[in-house]
Amino acid sequence: MKNQAFLLFLSGLLFLTYSCSDEEQGGGIIIGHSTSEEVSIGAEAGATYALSFTAEDRWSASTDADWLEVSPQSGAAGQQQVTLSVLKPNDSGEVRQATLSLKAGGNSVNVTVRQDEYIFVEDPVVTMSIDGGDLNVYFRTTLPQDELGIFTQSDCEWMTNQPDTRAVEEVTYYLPVRVLPNENYQARTTVVYFGKISSTNESLTDANLLATVTIIQMGQGTGESTNYEKDKQVELLQPHTQGSGIPLVMVGDGFIDREIDNGYYGRVMNQAVENLFTEEPIRSLQDYFDIYSVTAVSRHNIFADGYETALSCWMEGGNSTLVGGDDQAVQEYASAVDGIDLNNAQIVVVLNTDAYGGTNYSYVDGNGNPVDFSIAYCPVIDELGSEDFRRVMVHEVVGHGIGKLDDEYSYVTQGAMPAGEIADRQQQQRDYGWWMNVDFTSSQSAVLWSDFLSDSRYADQGLGVFEGACTYWTGAYRSTEESMMRSNIMGFNAPSRRAIYNNVLQRGEGYTPGLEEFISFDQQTFVPQTRAAETPSRPFARPRVLTLERLSGE
């Protein structure tokens, strides 16, 4: 994450006391020392608490809150320990609590889990005029002075902090900032991050993030459409020259009429297509695609409350990179392509914003069968020619959308991948042929890419079995230390390239190529990553799988 601390320090109170009753018995479960059946845990996502107990029979554990997870959830009799983990930071502005239920031998013990720490920002999204000006970011918190860090993006030069954070009342503060005038055409976005820090960790990570404020400033080109006559116009950017043709439909959201009239819309679509085909194997498979651009005229060219865009795209904001839109509207615009088969189409929605994010949605039908229809939402990150805009196109569209690849990044706070999720992924691998770049065994002879590990032609590509994938620290495995599906660098690894190649030929030629056919192709086309920009970037949001709802009448 690109950030720098510019302010640290507020005041409040932290509780981390162990608090289950002394030898308290629940007819089958004995919990250790202290005075009451209550545990206090930190406010940040990733905060943990280890609870020890003795079970006289097989036991199970569960919680009643979506912000709290317990692991493991069952076990045998004897001395045991479970770990409570905070999944969502306490940005509610109040103390919150949950109940941990431990059951054994038909009896149970309930433990109250409290979060006495909290933070609350009054306006999580703020819109500023092109003129800029002074802004007070109001928030309240119970965190102590030396445990709250306030961060901003290091590349944001148009917002400065004022001398100090000021108290309004006992636990309410405001952060004064100054937003400089925006002389650029586009609106611009930055984020203020609130994180829990310590003397040993003063940096911001996904694990200690508490809350965010997104600041959107209007640009010189911010405006409102009055002419919609070019809406749903279709341009064929490239006809296929190999296979039967795979529809790839580009459509923009948040572009107003004058941005279409002055050619900006077309430049964005062309750059997006160019970015998409920059990595192997998709670069050598471009001729399989029919590429279309569909014009979408939005009322406004800003994504914020009170504004309207053609596809109703949204960004979760803050530290999240999740992006989405109105799937029905997307299908409606894609259907403007004459004769298009939406059961075999990749749709790319390009958002007219410099915000960092990106998400791909794959679909199954009402019977749970996979559909070769996918929507990738990709902002014009930073600027039209940026490396991050290239990366989001490759990662989301090629990786998740066309290749049906899983993410290869992991977080220590995620811990072990739950058995249920592993079973779901394995079922989709088996039945759909998706997620073939990850596996759930460390055996080099049994892992999905074992053929590459024993092939001397791939000996110099850093292949192995590396733990950490699907966001989980343990229990899921990837084939290389780094890759496009991990930190958006180093291109696609061999298992990913094979999955992309197979999926394109299945859709474009109607058959699944064998291993040697892929290797012959790969040996001719793959070039090791030599790009100068090798700095890892923030992971994009997890791929989503939804049940497809078609347009009425289809």
mmCIF file of N, CA and C in Angstrom, residues 119-226:
data_model
loop_
_atom_site.group_PDB
_atom_site.id
_atom_site.type_symbol
_atom_site.label_atom_id
_atom_site.label_comp_id
_atom_site.label_asym_id
_atom_site.label_seq_id
_atom_site.Cartn_x
_atom_site.Cartn_y
_atom_site.Cartn_z
ATOM 1 N N ILE A 119 -13.793 3.252 16.524
ATOM 2 C CA ILE A 119 -13.611 4.520 15.838
ATOM 3 C C ILE A 119 -14.836 4.729 14.964
ATOM 4 N N PHE A 120 -15.176 5.972 14.720
ATOM 5 C CA PHE A 120 -16.324 6.278 13.869
ATOM 6 C C PHE A 120 -16.044 7.577 13.136
ATOM 7 N N VAL A 121 -16.142 7.552 11.811
ATOM 8 C CA VAL A 121 -15.997 8.784 11.027
ATOM 9 C C VAL A 121 -17.384 9.232 10.597
ATOM 10 N N GLU A 122 -17.645 10.513 10.733
ATOM 11 C CA GLU A 122 -18.995 11.023 10.471
ATOM 12 C C GLU A 122 -19.359 10.968 8.994
ATOM 13 N N ASP A 123 -18.413 11.287 8.119
ATOM 14 C CA ASP A 123 -18.678 11.283 6.676
ATOM 15 C C ASP A 123 -17.607 10.447 5.982
ATOM 16 N N PRO A 124 -17.887 9.170 5.703
ATOM 17 C CA PRO A 124 -16.869 8.314 5.080
ATOM 18 C C PRO A 124 -16.547 8.688 3.638
ATOM 19 N N VAL A 125 -17.439 9.435 2.967
ATOM 20 C CA VAL A 125 -17.175 9.919 1.611
ATOM 21 C C VAL A 125 -17.474 11.411 1.571
ATOM 22 N N VAL A 126 -16.494 12.201 1.131
ATOM 23 C CA VAL A 126 -16.637 13.655 1.076
ATOM 24 C C VAL A 126 -16.367 14.119 -0.352
ATOM 25 N N THR A 127 -17.226 14.974 -0.878
ATOM 26 C CA THR A 127 -17.050 15.533 -2.219
ATOM 27 C C THR A 127 -16.631 16.995 -2.106
ATOM 28 N N MET A 128 -15.561 17.359 -2.811
ATOM 29 C CA MET A 128 -15.041 18.726 -2.800
ATOM 30 C C MET A 128 -15.161 19.346 -4.192
ATOM 31 N N SER A 129 -15.308 20.659 -4.251
ATOM 32 C CA SER A 129 -15.386 21.377 -5.522
ATOM 33 C C SER A 129 -14.003 21.465 -6.158
ATOM 34 N N ILE A 130 -13.954 21.899 -7.413
ATOM 35 C CA ILE A 130 -12.665 22.031 -8.092
ATOM 36 C C ILE A 130 -11.803 23.108 -7.449
ATOM 37 N N ASP A 131 -12.419 24.035 -6.723
ATOM 38 C CA ASP A 131 -11.660 25.114 -6.084
ATOM 39 C C ASP A 131 -10.912 24.650 -4.845
ATOM 40 N N GLY A 132 -11.281 23.483 -4.306
ATOM 41 C CA GLY A 132 -10.639 23.009 -3.090
ATOM 42 C C GLY A 132 -11.068 23.810 -1.881
ATOM 43 N N GLY A 133 -10.203 23.863 -0.877
ATOM 44 C CA GLY A 133 -10.515 24.605 0.335
ATOM 45 C C GLY A 133 -10.215 23.792 1.573
ATOM 46 N N ASP A 134 -10.583 24.346 2.726
ATOM 47 C CA ASP A 134 -10.337 23.681 4.000
ATOM 48 C C ASP A 134 -11.467 22.716 4.318
ATOM 49 N N LEU A 135 -11.090 21.599 4.918
ATOM 50 C CA LEU A 135 -12.046 20.541 5.243
ATOM 51 C C LEU A 135 -11.724 19.998 6.625
ATOM 52 N N ASN A 136 -12.739 19.827 7.441
ATOM 53 C CA ASN A 136 -12.579 19.186 8.741
ATOM 54 C C ASN A 136 -13.166 17.781 8.686
ATOM 55 N N VAL A 137 -12.335 16.780 8.941
ATOM 56 C CA VAL A 137 -12.769 15.384 8.955
ATOM 57 C C VAL A 137 -13.081 15.014 10.405
ATOM 58 N N TYR A 138 -14.355 14.890 10.733
ATOM 59 C CA TYR A 138 -14.766 14.619 12.106
ATOM 60 C C TYR A 138 -14.808 13.116 12.377
ATOM 61 N N PHE A 139 -14.324 12.737 13.556
ATOM 62 C CA PHE A 139 -14.373 11.331 13.961
ATOM 63 C C PHE A 139 -14.338 11.251 15.477
ATOM 64 N N ARG A 140 -14.755 10.124 16.009
ATOM 65 C CA ARG A 140 -14.635 9.888 17.446
ATOM 66 C C ARG A 140 -14.048 8.504 17.664
ATOM 67 N N THR A 141 -13.338 8.355 18.780
ATOM 68 C CA THR A 141 -12.625 7.109 19.028
ATOM 69 C C THR A 141 -12.346 6.938 20.508
ATOM 70 N N THR A 142 -12.129 5.693 20.910
ATOM 71 C CA THR A 142 -11.683 5.395 22.269
ATOM 72 C C THR A 142 -10.234 4.926 22.276
ATOM 73 N N LEU A 143 -9.580 4.934 21.136
ATOM 74 C CA LEU A 143 -8.187 4.499 21.087
ATOM 75 C C LEU A 143 -7.287 5.494 21.811
ATOM 76 N N PRO A 144 -6.265 5.018 22.501
ATOM 77 C CA PRO A 144 -5.345 5.928 23.187
ATOM 78 C C PRO A 144 -4.496 6.707 22.192
ATOM 79 N N GLN A 145 -3.934 7.788 22.696
ATOM 80 C CA GLN A 145 -3.198 8.736 21.866
ATOM 81 C C GLN A 145 -2.097 8.081 21.048
ATOM 82 N N ASP A 146 -1.392 7.137 21.642
ATOM 83 C CA ASP A 146 -0.242 6.558 20.948
ATOM 84 C C ASP A 146 -0.593 5.306 20.151
ATOM 85 N N GLU A 147 -1.888 5.015 19.998
ATOM 86 C CA GLU A 147 -2.268 3.806 19.263
ATOM 87 C C GLU A 147 -3.139 4.094 18.043
ATOM 88 N N LEU A 148 -3.293 5.360 17.702
ATOM 89 C CA LEU A 148 -4.043 5.703 16.500
ATOM 90 C C LEU A 148 -3.128 6.411 15.516
ATOM 91 N N GLY A 149 -3.008 5.850 14.330
ATOM 92 C CA GLY A 149 -2.244 6.485 13.262
ATOM 93 C C GLY A 149 -3.183 6.940 12.165
ATOM 94 N N ILE A 150 -2.925 8.116 11.612
ATOM 95 C CA ILE A 150 -3.713 8.622 10.492
ATOM 96 C C ILE A 150 -2.772 8.743 9.299
ATOM 97 N N PHE A 151 -3.155 8.127 8.193
ATOM 98 C CA PHE A 151 -2.292 8.004 7.030
ATOM 99 C C PHE A 151 -2.996 8.544 5.794
ATOM 100 N N THR A 152 -2.204 8.980 4.835
ATOM 101 C CA THR A 152 -2.751 9.340 3.530
ATOM 102 C C THR A 152 -1.879 8.723 2.456
ATOM 103 N N GLN A 153 -2.367 8.691 1.238
ATOM 104 C CA GLN A 153 -1.604 8.116 0.143
ATOM 105 C C GLN A 153 -0.407 8.998 -0.173
ATOM 106 N N SER A 154 0.768 8.377 -0.289
ATOM 107 C CA SER A 154 2.002 9.148 -0.412
ATOM 108 C C SER A 154 2.098 9.911 -1.724
ATOM 109 N N ASP A 155 1.350 9.451 -2.751
ATOM 110 C CA ASP A 155 1.428 10.138 -4.037
ATOM 111 C C ASP A 155 0.368 11.220 -4.195
ATOM 112 N N CYS A 156 -0.348 11.524 -3.106
ATOM 113 C CA CYS A 156 -1.370 12.573 -3.166
ATOM 114 C C CYS A 156 -0.740 13.903 -2.761
ATOM 115 N N GLU A 157 -0.487 14.748 -3.755
ATOM 116 C CA GLU A 157 0.153 16.035 -3.498
ATOM 117 C C GLU A 157 -0.848 17.178 -3.426
ATOM 118 N N TRP A 158 -2.126 16.864 -3.633
ATOM 119 C CA TRP A 158 -3.122 17.940 -3.697
ATOM 120 C C TRP A 158 -3.920 18.088 -2.405
ATOM 121 N N MET A 159 -3.580 17.331 -1.378
ATOM 122 C CA MET A 159 -4.227 17.487 -0.082
ATOM 123 C C MET A 159 -3.159 17.536 0.996
ATOM 124 N N THR A 160 -3.228 18.539 1.851
ATOM 125 C CA THR A 160 -2.254 18.689 2.922
ATOM 126 C C THR A 160 -2.973 18.728 4.254
ATOM 127 N N ASN A 161 -2.289 18.231 5.292
ATOM 128 C CA ASN A 161 -2.882 18.303 6.618
ATOM 129 C C ASN A 161 -2.494 19.606 7.300
ATOM 130 N N GLN A 162 -3.398 20.106 8.108
ATOM 131 C CA GLN A 162 -3.155 21.307 8.883
ATOM 132 C C GLN A 162 -2.409 20.926 10.168
ATOM 133 N N PRO A 163 -2.010 21.894 10.965
ATOM 134 C CA PRO A 163 -1.058 21.621 12.039
ATOM 135 C C PRO A 163 -1.398 20.498 13.006
ATOM 136 N N ASP A 164 -2.651 20.312 13.379
ATOM 137 C CA ASP A 164 -2.903 19.359 14.462
ATOM 138 C C ASP A 164 -4.334 18.862 14.404
ATOM 139 N N THR A 165 -4.534 17.708 15.029
ATOM 140 C CA THR A 165 -5.883 17.199 15.232
ATOM 141 C C THR A 165 -6.441 17.831 16.495
ATOM 142 N N ARG A 166 -7.708 18.207 16.477
ATOM 143 C CA ARG A 166 -8.256 18.983 17.586
ATOM 144 C C ARG A 166 -9.460 18.292 18.189
ATOM 145 N N ALA A 167 -9.559 18.351 19.500
ATOM 146 C CA ALA A 167 -10.687 17.748 20.198
ATOM 147 C C ALA A 167 -11.874 18.688 20.190
ATOM 148 N N VAL A 168 -13.057 18.119 19.982
ATOM 149 C CA VAL A 168 -14.287 18.896 20.038
ATOM 150 C C VAL A 168 -14.993 18.635 21.357
ATOM 151 N N GLU A 169 -15.054 17.368 21.737
ATOM 152 C CA GLU A 169 -15.582 16.995 23.037
ATOM 153 C C GLU A 169 -14.795 15.788 23.508
ATOM 154 N N GLU A 170 -15.276 15.065 24.497
ATOM 155 C CA GLU A 170 -14.455 14.059 25.170
ATOM 156 C C GLU A 170 -13.788 13.076 24.211
ATOM 157 N N VAL A 171 -14.534 12.475 23.290
ATOM 158 C CA VAL A 171 -13.933 11.508 22.382
ATOM 159 C C VAL A 171 -14.199 11.873 20.925
ATOM 160 N N THR A 172 -14.539 13.124 20.649
ATOM 161 C CA THR A 172 -14.781 13.556 19.276
ATOM 162 C C THR A 172 -13.678 14.520 18.851
ATOM 163 N N TYR A 173 -13.152 14.299 17.642
ATOM 164 C CA TYR A 173 -12.040 15.087 17.137
ATOM 165 C C TYR A 173 -12.322 15.487 15.701
ATOM 166 N N TYR A 174 -11.528 16.440 15.207
ATOM 167 C CA TYR A 174 -11.552 16.649 13.770
ATOM 168 C C TYR A 174 -10.128 16.835 13.265
ATOM 169 N N LEU A 175 -9.926 16.336 12.069
ATOM 170 C CA LEU A 175 -8.646 16.439 11.386
ATOM 171 C C LEU A 175 -8.769 17.526 10.329
ATOM 172 N N PRO A 176 -8.082 18.653 10.481
ATOM 173 C CA PRO A 176 -8.176 19.714 9.470
ATOM 174 C C PRO A 176 -7.230 19.432 8.301
ATOM 175 N N VAL A 177 -7.767 19.454 7.090
ATOM 176 C CA VAL A 177 -6.945 19.277 5.893
ATOM 177 C C VAL A 177 -7.267 20.392 4.908
ATOM 178 N N ARG A 178 -6.377 20.609 3.980
ATOM 179 C CA ARG A 178 -6.589 21.605 2.933
ATOM 180 C C ARG A 178 -6.480 20.916 1.578
ATOM 181 N N VAL A 179 -7.513 21.088 0.758
ATOM 182 C CA VAL A 179 -7.547 20.516 -0.587
ATOM 183 C C VAL A 179 -7.221 21.621 -1.584
ATOM 184 N N LEU A 180 -6.198 21.399 -2.399
ATOM 185 C CA LEU A 180 -5.771 22.398 -3.373
ATOM 186 C C LEU A 180 -6.694 22.391 -4.588
ATOM 187 N N PRO A 181 -6.744 23.482 -5.337
ATOM 188 C CA PRO A 181 -7.590 23.517 -6.537
ATOM 189 C C PRO A 181 -7.197 22.419 -7.529
ATOM 190 N N ASN A 182 -8.180 21.866 -8.213
ATOM 191 C CA ASN A 182 -7.943 20.822 -9.207
ATOM 192 C C ASN A 182 -7.926 21.449 -10.596
ATOM 193 N N GLU A 183 -6.760 21.518 -11.194
ATOM 194 C CA GLU A 183 -6.624 22.094 -12.527
ATOM 195 C C GLU A 183 -6.683 21.033 -13.616
ATOM 196 N N ASN A 184 -6.870 19.767 -13.215
ATOM 197 C CA ASN A 184 -6.928 18.674 -14.178
ATOM 198 C C ASN A 184 -8.342 18.479 -14.706
ATOM 199 N N TYR A 185 -8.438 17.777 -15.812
ATOM 200 C CA TYR A 185 -9.742 17.535 -16.431
ATOM 201 C C TYR A 185 -10.588 16.595 -15.579
ATOM 202 N N GLN A 186 -9.980 15.498 -15.114
ATOM 203 C CA GLN A 186 -10.732 14.478 -14.400
ATOM 204 C C GLN A 186 -10.902 14.811 -12.927
ATOM 205 N N ALA A 187 -11.972 14.269 -12.355
ATOM 206 C CA ALA A 187 -12.099 14.274 -10.898
ATOM 207 C C ALA A 187 -10.977 13.417 -10.323
ATOM 208 N N ARG A 188 -10.643 13.631 -9.073
ATOM 209 C CA ARG A 188 -9.588 12.840 -8.456
ATOM 210 C C ARG A 188 -10.014 12.392 -7.074
ATOM 211 N N THR A 189 -9.397 11.314 -6.635
ATOM 212 C CA THR A 189 -9.818 10.663 -5.397
ATOM 213 C C THR A 189 -8.608 10.359 -4.532
ATOM 214 N N THR A 190 -8.746 10.543 -3.247
ATOM 215 C CA THR A 190 -7.735 10.103 -2.306
ATOM 216 C C THR A 190 -8.430 9.563 -1.068
ATOM 217 N N VAL A 191 -7.658 8.899 -0.224
ATOM 218 C CA VAL A 191 -8.225 8.247 0.952
ATOM 219 C C VAL A 191 -7.395 8.595 2.181
ATOM 220 N N VAL A 192 -8.069 8.909 3.269
ATOM 221 C CA VAL A 192 -7.434 9.052 4.580
ATOM 222 C C VAL A 192 -7.706 7.767 5.348
ATOM 223 N N TYR A 193 -6.641 7.162 5.877
ATOM 224 C CA TYR A 193 -6.754 5.880 6.572
ATOM 225 C C TYR A 193 -6.535 6.073 8.067
ATOM 226 N N PHE A 194 -7.350 5.427 8.864
ATOM 227 C CA PHE A 194 -7.188 5.405 10.313
ATOM 228 C C PHE A 194 -6.779 3.985 10.706
ATOM 229 N N GLY A 195 -5.621 3.852 11.333
ATOM 230 C CA GLY A 195 -5.139 2.529 11.696
ATOM 231 C C GLY A 195 -4.659 2.464 13.122
ATOM 232 N N LYS A 196 -4.680 1.271 13.675
ATOM 233 C CA LYS A 196 -4.169 1.054 15.023
ATOM 234 C C LYS A 196 -2.683 0.734 14.934
ATOM 235 N N ILE A 197 -1.863 1.499 15.646
ATOM 236 C CA ILE A 197 -0.421 1.326 15.579
ATOM 237 C C ILE A 197 0.126 1.006 16.962
ATOM 238 N N SER A 198 1.421 0.718 16.998
ATOM 239 C CA SER A 198 2.100 0.449 18.263
ATOM 240 C C SER A 198 3.533 0.929 18.138
ATOM 241 N N SER A 199 4.278 0.821 19.225
ATOM 242 C CA SER A 199 5.668 1.270 19.201
ATOM 243 C C SER A 199 6.522 0.413 18.281
ATOM 244 N N THR A 200 6.076 -0.806 18.014
ATOM 245 C CA THR A 200 6.830 -1.709 17.138
ATOM 246 C C THR A 200 6.277 -1.762 15.722
ATOM 247 N N ASN A 201 5.117 -1.166 15.490
ATOM 248 C CA ASN A 201 4.529 -1.175 14.155
ATOM 249 C C ASN A 201 3.772 0.123 13.919
ATOM 250 N N GLU A 202 4.429 1.067 13.278
ATOM 251 C CA GLU A 202 3.806 2.358 12.997
ATOM 252 C C GLU A 202 3.350 2.471 11.549
ATOM 253 N N SER A 203 3.352 1.369 10.816
ATOM 254 C CA SER A 203 2.909 1.386 9.426
ATOM 255 C C SER A 203 1.471 0.908 9.329
ATOM 256 N N LEU A 204 0.866 1.138 8.178
ATOM 257 C CA LEU A 204 -0.522 0.748 7.952
ATOM 258 C C LEU A 204 -0.568 -0.495 7.079
ATOM 259 N N THR A 205 -1.353 -1.472 7.486
ATOM 260 C CA THR A 205 -1.557 -2.683 6.706
ATOM 261 C C THR A 205 -3.043 -3.004 6.686
ATOM 262 N N ASP A 206 -3.410 -4.000 5.882
ATOM 263 C CA ASP A 206 -4.802 -4.435 5.885
ATOM 264 C C ASP A 206 -5.197 -4.968 7.254
ATOM 265 N N ALA A 207 -4.208 -5.444 8.015
ATOM 266 C CA ALA A 207 -4.512 -6.070 9.297
ATOM 267 C C ALA A 207 -4.841 -5.072 10.394
ATOM 268 N N ASN A 208 -4.340 -3.827 10.307
ATOM 269 C CA ASN A 208 -4.602 -2.887 11.403
ATOM 270 C C ASN A 208 -5.448 -1.689 10.976
ATOM 271 N N LEU A 209 -6.055 -1.781 9.802
ATOM 272 C CA LEU A 209 -6.929 -0.705 9.337
ATOM 273 C C LEU A 209 -8.213 -0.669 10.149
ATOM 274 N N LEU A 210 -8.624 0.531 10.530
ATOM 275 C CA LEU A 210 -9.845 0.699 11.318
ATOM 276 C C LEU A 210 -10.960 1.391 10.541
ATOM 277 N N ALA A 211 -10.646 2.447 9.827
ATOM 278 C CA ALA A 211 -11.679 3.208 9.118
ATOM 279 C C ALA A 211 -11.018 4.040 8.030
ATOM 280 N N THR A 212 -11.826 4.543 7.123
ATOM 281 C CA THR A 212 -11.308 5.366 6.031
ATOM 282 C C THR A 212 -12.262 6.516 5.735
ATOM 283 N N VAL A 213 -11.714 7.559 5.143
ATOM 284 C CA VAL A 213 -12.504 8.652 4.579
ATOM 285 C C VAL A 213 -12.034 8.838 3.141
ATOM 286 N N THR A 214 -12.944 8.704 2.193
ATOM 287 C CA THR A 214 -12.631 8.907 0.784
ATOM 288 C C THR A 214 -12.992 10.339 0.396
ATOM 289 N N ILE A 215 -12.039 11.050 -0.178
ATOM 290 C CA ILE A 215 -12.250 12.438 -0.596
ATOM 291 C C ILE A 215 -12.220 12.492 -2.119
ATOM 292 N N ILE A 216 -13.316 12.921 -2.704
ATOM 293 C CA ILE A 216 -13.451 13.032 -4.157
ATOM 294 C C ILE A 216 -13.527 14.507 -4.519
ATOM 295 N N GLN A 217 -12.621 14.950 -5.380
ATOM 296 C CA GLN A 217 -12.639 16.348 -5.811
ATOM 297 C C GLN A 217 -13.021 16.438 -7.284
ATOM 298 N N MET A 218 -13.959 17.315 -7.573
ATOM 299 C CA MET A 218 -14.395 17.538 -8.944
ATOM 300 C C MET A 218 -13.219 17.989 -9.812
ATOM 301 N N GLY A 219 -13.278 17.648 -11.110
ATOM 302 C CA GLY A 219 -12.276 18.098 -12.065
ATOM 303 C C GLY A 219 -12.836 19.160 -12.993
ATOM 304 N N GLN A 220 -11.967 19.718 -13.824
ATOM 305 C CA GLN A 220 -12.410 20.747 -14.766
ATOM 306 C C GLN A 220 -13.441 20.190 -15.743
ATOM 307 N N GLY A 221 -13.375 18.874 -15.985
ATOM 308 C CA GLY A 221 -14.301 18.266 -16.927
ATOM 309 C C GLY A 221 -15.545 17.695 -16.298
ATOM 310 N N THR A 222 -15.690 17.827 -14.986
ATOM 311 C CA THR A 222 -16.879 17.305 -14.320
ATOM 312 C C THR A 222 -18.120 18.030 -14.835
ATOM 313 N N GLY A 223 -19.118 17.249 -15.202
ATOM 314 C CA GLY A 223 -20.305 17.895 -15.754
ATOM 315 C C GLY A 223 -21.474 16.954 -15.865
ATOM 316 N N GLU A 224 -22.446 17.333 -16.697
ATOM 317 C CA GLU A 224 -23.679 16.568 -16.848
ATOM 318 C C GLU A 224 -24.048 16.494 -18.320
ATOM 319 N N SER A 225 -24.459 15.310 -18.757
ATOM 320 C CA SER A 225 -24.822 15.107 -20.159
ATOM 321 C C SER A 225 -26.167 15.743 -20.485
ATOM 322 N N THR A 226 -26.266 16.218 -21.717
ATOM 323 C CA THR A 226 -27.553 16.706 -22.236
ATOM 324 C C THR A 226 -27.927 16.008 -23.539
#
